[in-house]
Short mmCIF file of C-alpha atoms in Angstrom, two decimals:
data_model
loop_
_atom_site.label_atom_id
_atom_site.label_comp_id
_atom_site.label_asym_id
_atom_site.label_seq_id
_atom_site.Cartn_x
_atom_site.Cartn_y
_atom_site.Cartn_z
CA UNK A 1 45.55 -2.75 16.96
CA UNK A 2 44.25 0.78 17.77
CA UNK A 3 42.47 1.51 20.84
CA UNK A 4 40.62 4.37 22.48
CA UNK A 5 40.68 5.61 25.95
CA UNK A 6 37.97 8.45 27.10
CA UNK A 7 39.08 9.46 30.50
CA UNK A 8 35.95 10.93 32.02
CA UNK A 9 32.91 8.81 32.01
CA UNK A 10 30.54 11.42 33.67
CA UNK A 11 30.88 15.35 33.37
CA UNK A 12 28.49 17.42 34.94
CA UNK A 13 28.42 20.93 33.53
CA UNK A 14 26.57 24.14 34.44
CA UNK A 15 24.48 25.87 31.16
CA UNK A 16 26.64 28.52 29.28
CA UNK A 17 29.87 26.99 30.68
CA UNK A 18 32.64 26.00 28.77
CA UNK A 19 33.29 21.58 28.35
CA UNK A 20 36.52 19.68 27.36
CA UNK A 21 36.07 16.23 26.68
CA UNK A 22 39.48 14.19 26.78
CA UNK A 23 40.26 11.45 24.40
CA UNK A 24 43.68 9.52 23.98
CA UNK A 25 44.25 7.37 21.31
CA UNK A 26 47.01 4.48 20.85
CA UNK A 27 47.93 2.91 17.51
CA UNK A 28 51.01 2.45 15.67
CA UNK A 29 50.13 3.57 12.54
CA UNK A 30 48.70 6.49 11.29
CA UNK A 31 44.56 7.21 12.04
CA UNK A 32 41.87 9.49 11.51
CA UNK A 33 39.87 10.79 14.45
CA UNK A 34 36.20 11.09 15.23
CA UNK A 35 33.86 12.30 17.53
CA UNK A 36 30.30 11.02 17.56
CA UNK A 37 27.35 12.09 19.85
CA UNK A 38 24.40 10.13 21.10
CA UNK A 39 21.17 11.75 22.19
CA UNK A 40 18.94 9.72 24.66
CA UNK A 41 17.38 6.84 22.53
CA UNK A 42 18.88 7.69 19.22
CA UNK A 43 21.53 6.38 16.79
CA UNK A 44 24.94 8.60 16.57
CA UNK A 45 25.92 11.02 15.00
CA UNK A 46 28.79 12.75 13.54
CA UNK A 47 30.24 15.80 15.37
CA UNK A 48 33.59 16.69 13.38
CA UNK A 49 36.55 14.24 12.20
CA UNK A 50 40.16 14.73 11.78
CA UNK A 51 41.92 13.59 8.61
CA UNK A 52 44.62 15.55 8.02
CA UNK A 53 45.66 19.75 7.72
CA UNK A 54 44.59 21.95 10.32
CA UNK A 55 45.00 19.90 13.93
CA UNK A 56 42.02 22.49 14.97
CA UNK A 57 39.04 20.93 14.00
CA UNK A 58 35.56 22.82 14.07
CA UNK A 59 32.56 20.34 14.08
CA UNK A 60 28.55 20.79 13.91
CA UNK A 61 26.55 22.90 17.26
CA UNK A 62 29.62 24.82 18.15
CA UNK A 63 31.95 21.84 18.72
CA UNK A 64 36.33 22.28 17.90
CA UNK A 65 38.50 19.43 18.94
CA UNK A 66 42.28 19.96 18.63
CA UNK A 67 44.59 16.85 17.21
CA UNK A 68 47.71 16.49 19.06
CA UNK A 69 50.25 13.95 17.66
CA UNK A 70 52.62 14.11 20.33
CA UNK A 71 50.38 13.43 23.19
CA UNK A 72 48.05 11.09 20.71
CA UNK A 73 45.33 13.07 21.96
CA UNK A 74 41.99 14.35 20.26
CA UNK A 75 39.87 16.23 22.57
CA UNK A 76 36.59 18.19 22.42
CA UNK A 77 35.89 21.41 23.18
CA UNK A 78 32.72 23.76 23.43
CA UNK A 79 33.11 26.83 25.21
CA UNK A 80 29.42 27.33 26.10
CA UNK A 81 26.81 24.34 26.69
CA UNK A 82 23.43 24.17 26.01
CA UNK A 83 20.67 21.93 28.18
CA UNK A 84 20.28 20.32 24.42
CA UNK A 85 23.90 18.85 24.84
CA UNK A 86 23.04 16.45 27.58
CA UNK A 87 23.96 13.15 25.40
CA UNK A 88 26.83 10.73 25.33
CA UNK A 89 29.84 11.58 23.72
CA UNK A 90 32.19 9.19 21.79
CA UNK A 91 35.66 9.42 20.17
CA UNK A 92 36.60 7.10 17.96
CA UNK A 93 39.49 5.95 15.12
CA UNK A 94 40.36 4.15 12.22
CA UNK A 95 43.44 3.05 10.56
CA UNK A 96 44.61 4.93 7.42
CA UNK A 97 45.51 2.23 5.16
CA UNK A 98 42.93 0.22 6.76
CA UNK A 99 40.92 -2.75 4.34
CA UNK A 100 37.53 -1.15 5.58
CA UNK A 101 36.24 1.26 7.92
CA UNK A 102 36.51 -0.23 11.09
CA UNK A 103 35.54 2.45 13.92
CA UNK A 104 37.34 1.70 17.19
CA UNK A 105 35.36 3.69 19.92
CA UNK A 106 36.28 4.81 23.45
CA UNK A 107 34.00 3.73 26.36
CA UNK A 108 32.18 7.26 26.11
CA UNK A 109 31.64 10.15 28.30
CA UNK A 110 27.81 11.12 29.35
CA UNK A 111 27.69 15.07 29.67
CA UNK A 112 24.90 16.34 31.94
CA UNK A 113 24.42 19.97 31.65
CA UNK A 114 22.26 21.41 34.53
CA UNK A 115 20.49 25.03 34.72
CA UNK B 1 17.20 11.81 11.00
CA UNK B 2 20.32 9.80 9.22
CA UNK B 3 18.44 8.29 6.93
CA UNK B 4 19.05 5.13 7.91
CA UNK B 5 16.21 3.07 9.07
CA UNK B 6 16.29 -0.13 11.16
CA UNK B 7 13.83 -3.12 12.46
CA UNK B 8 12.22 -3.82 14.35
CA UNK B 9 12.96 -1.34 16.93
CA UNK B 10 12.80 -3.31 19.75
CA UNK B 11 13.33 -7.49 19.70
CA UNK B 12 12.34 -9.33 23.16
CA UNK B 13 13.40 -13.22 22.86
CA UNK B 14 14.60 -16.25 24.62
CA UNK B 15 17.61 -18.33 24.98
CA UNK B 16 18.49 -20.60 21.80
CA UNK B 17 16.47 -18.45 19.88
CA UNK B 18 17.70 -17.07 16.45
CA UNK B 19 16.41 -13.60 15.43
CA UNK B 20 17.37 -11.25 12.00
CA UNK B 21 17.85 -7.44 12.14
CA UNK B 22 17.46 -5.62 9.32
CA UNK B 23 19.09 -2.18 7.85
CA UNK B 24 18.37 -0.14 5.01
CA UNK B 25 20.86 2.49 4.18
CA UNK B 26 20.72 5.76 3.31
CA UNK B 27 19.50 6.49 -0.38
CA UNK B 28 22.75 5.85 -2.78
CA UNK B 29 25.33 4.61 -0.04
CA UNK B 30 26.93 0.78 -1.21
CA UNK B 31 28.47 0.32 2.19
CA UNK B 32 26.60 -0.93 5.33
CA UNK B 33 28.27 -1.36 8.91
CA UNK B 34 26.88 -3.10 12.05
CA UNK B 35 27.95 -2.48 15.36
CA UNK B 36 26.94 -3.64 18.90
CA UNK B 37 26.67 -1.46 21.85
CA UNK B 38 26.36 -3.39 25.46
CA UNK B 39 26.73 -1.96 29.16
CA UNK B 40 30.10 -4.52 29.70
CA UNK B 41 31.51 -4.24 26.18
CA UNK B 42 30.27 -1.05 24.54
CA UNK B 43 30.63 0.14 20.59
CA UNK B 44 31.86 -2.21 18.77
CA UNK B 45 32.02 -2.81 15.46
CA UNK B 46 30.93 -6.35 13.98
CA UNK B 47 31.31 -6.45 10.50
CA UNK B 48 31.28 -3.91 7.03
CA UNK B 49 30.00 -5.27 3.87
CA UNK B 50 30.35 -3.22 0.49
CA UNK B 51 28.00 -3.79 -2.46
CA UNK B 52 27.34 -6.98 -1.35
CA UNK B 53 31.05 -8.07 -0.34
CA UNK B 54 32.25 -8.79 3.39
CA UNK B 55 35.05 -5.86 3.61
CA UNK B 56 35.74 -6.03 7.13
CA UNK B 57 35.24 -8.02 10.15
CA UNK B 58 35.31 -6.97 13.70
CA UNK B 59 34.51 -8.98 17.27
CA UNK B 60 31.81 -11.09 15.30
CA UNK B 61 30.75 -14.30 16.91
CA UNK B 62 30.38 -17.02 14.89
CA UNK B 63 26.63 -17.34 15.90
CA UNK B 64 25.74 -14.25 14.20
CA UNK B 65 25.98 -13.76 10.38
CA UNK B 66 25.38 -11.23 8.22
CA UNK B 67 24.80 -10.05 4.28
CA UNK B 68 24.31 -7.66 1.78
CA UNK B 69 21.36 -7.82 -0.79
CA UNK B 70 21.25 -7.01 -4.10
CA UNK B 71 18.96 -3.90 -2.90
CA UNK B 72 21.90 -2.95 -0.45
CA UNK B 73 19.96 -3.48 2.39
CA UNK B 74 21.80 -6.05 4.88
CA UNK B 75 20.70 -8.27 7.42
CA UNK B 76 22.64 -9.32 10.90
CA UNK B 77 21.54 -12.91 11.90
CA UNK B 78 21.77 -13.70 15.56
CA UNK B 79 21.51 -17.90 16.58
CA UNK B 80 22.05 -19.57 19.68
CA UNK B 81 21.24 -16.50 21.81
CA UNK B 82 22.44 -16.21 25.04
CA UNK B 83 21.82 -13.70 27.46
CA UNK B 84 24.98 -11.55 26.90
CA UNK B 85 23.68 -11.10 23.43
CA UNK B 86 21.38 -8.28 24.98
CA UNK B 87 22.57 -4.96 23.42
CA UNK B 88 21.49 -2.52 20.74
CA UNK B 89 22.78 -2.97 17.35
CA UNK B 90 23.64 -0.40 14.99
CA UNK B 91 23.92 -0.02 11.97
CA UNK B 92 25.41 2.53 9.55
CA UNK B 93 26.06 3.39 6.14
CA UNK B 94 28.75 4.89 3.62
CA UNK B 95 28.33 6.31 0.41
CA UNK B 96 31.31 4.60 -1.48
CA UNK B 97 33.41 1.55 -0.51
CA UNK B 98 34.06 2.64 3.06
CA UNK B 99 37.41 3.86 3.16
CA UNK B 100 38.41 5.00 6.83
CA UNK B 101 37.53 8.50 5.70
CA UNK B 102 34.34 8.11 4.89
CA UNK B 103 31.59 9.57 7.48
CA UNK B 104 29.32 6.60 8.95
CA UNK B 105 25.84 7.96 9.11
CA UNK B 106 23.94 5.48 11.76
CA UNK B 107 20.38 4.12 12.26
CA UNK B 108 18.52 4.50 15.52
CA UNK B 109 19.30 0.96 16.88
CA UNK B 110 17.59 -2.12 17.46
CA UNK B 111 17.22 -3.39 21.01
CA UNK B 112 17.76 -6.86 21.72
CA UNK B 113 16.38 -8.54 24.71
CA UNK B 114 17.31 -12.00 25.59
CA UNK B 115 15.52 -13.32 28.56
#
């Protein structure tokens, strides 16, 4: 079984200031890697995904996230926020040679960005 | 706006009650997701069904059921309710048979209250 560990629940962030989001993953087998954001009172949606190439991932609204096998990590970067990125923030996997599509999310990380 | 709708938006009810969500996907896609997201437990996924098939199955409690029409749309069936079924359930669709690298494109949730 896969699992997904998001190490900050809260980060506060000033406007025009970089983020990192931090994500470690644990499985045995191979994965692919998401990130997902959640607005206030929506559904998600996708930011970028990992399959496989380039470990330097650019995603939708300015969003990169780097894959690093070694340290089975995934995390997000933008190097200047907006007040519109105040949402929730999820990374999530799946197994490669899974039967399905079975998204395994961490617990989430709410970004506040303040003026 | 994924293109995925859900109802009803919002779902107050009591204990013992049994209640049905319903999800159309997006406009082609044959694969339809549902996923629970509570304060204790978070995202997680419940159960994938392509073109009408049960594909995978997640944390799903044998009180709840779920299927795939002819249509595609699918329905999540929640009996016995007890209070720690309060949550908001997603759910998402895929355009083909929802291999782990296909994008999930979610609805805006329905919000379950059990009093």
């Amino acid at each position: 079984a896969q699992s997904v560990t998001q190490l900050d629940s809260q980060v506060p962030v000033f406007e025009e200031a970089p983020v990192e989001l931090r994500c470690n993953y644990s499985s045995s087998v191979s994965v692919y890697l998401f990130w997902y954001v959640q607005y206030p009172n929506q559904g998600l949606q996708l930011l970028l995904k990992y399959l496989s190439g380039s470990t330097l991932v650019k995603g939708i609204n300015g969003f990169e996230a780097e894959f690093n096998k070694s340290q089975t990590s995934f995390h997000l970067r933008k190097p200047s926020v907006h007040i519109s990125d105040t949402a929730e923030y999820f990374c999530a996997v799946t197994t490669i040679k899974a039967a399905g599509n079975k998204l395994t999310f961490g617990g989430g990380t709410r970004v506040l960005v303040k003026p | 706006d994924s293109g995925v709708t859900q109802t009803p938006k919002h779902l107050i009810t009591a204990t013992g009650q049994r209640v049905t969500l319903r999800c159309s996907p997006r406009s082609g896609d044959l694969s339809v997701y549902w996923y629970q997201q509570s304060l204790d437990q978070g995202l997680q996924f419940l159960i994938q069904y392509y073109n009408g098939e049960e594909r995978a199955k997640g944390n799903i409690l044998e009180r709840f059921s779920a299927q795939q029409f002819p249509d595609l749309h699918s329905e999540l069936n929640l009996s016995s309710l007890e209070l720690g079924d309060s949550a908001l359930y997603f759910c998402a669709s895929s355009p083909r048979q929802g291999g782990s690298q296909e994008t999930q494109y979610f609805g805006p949730g329905t919000r379950l209250l059990v009093l």
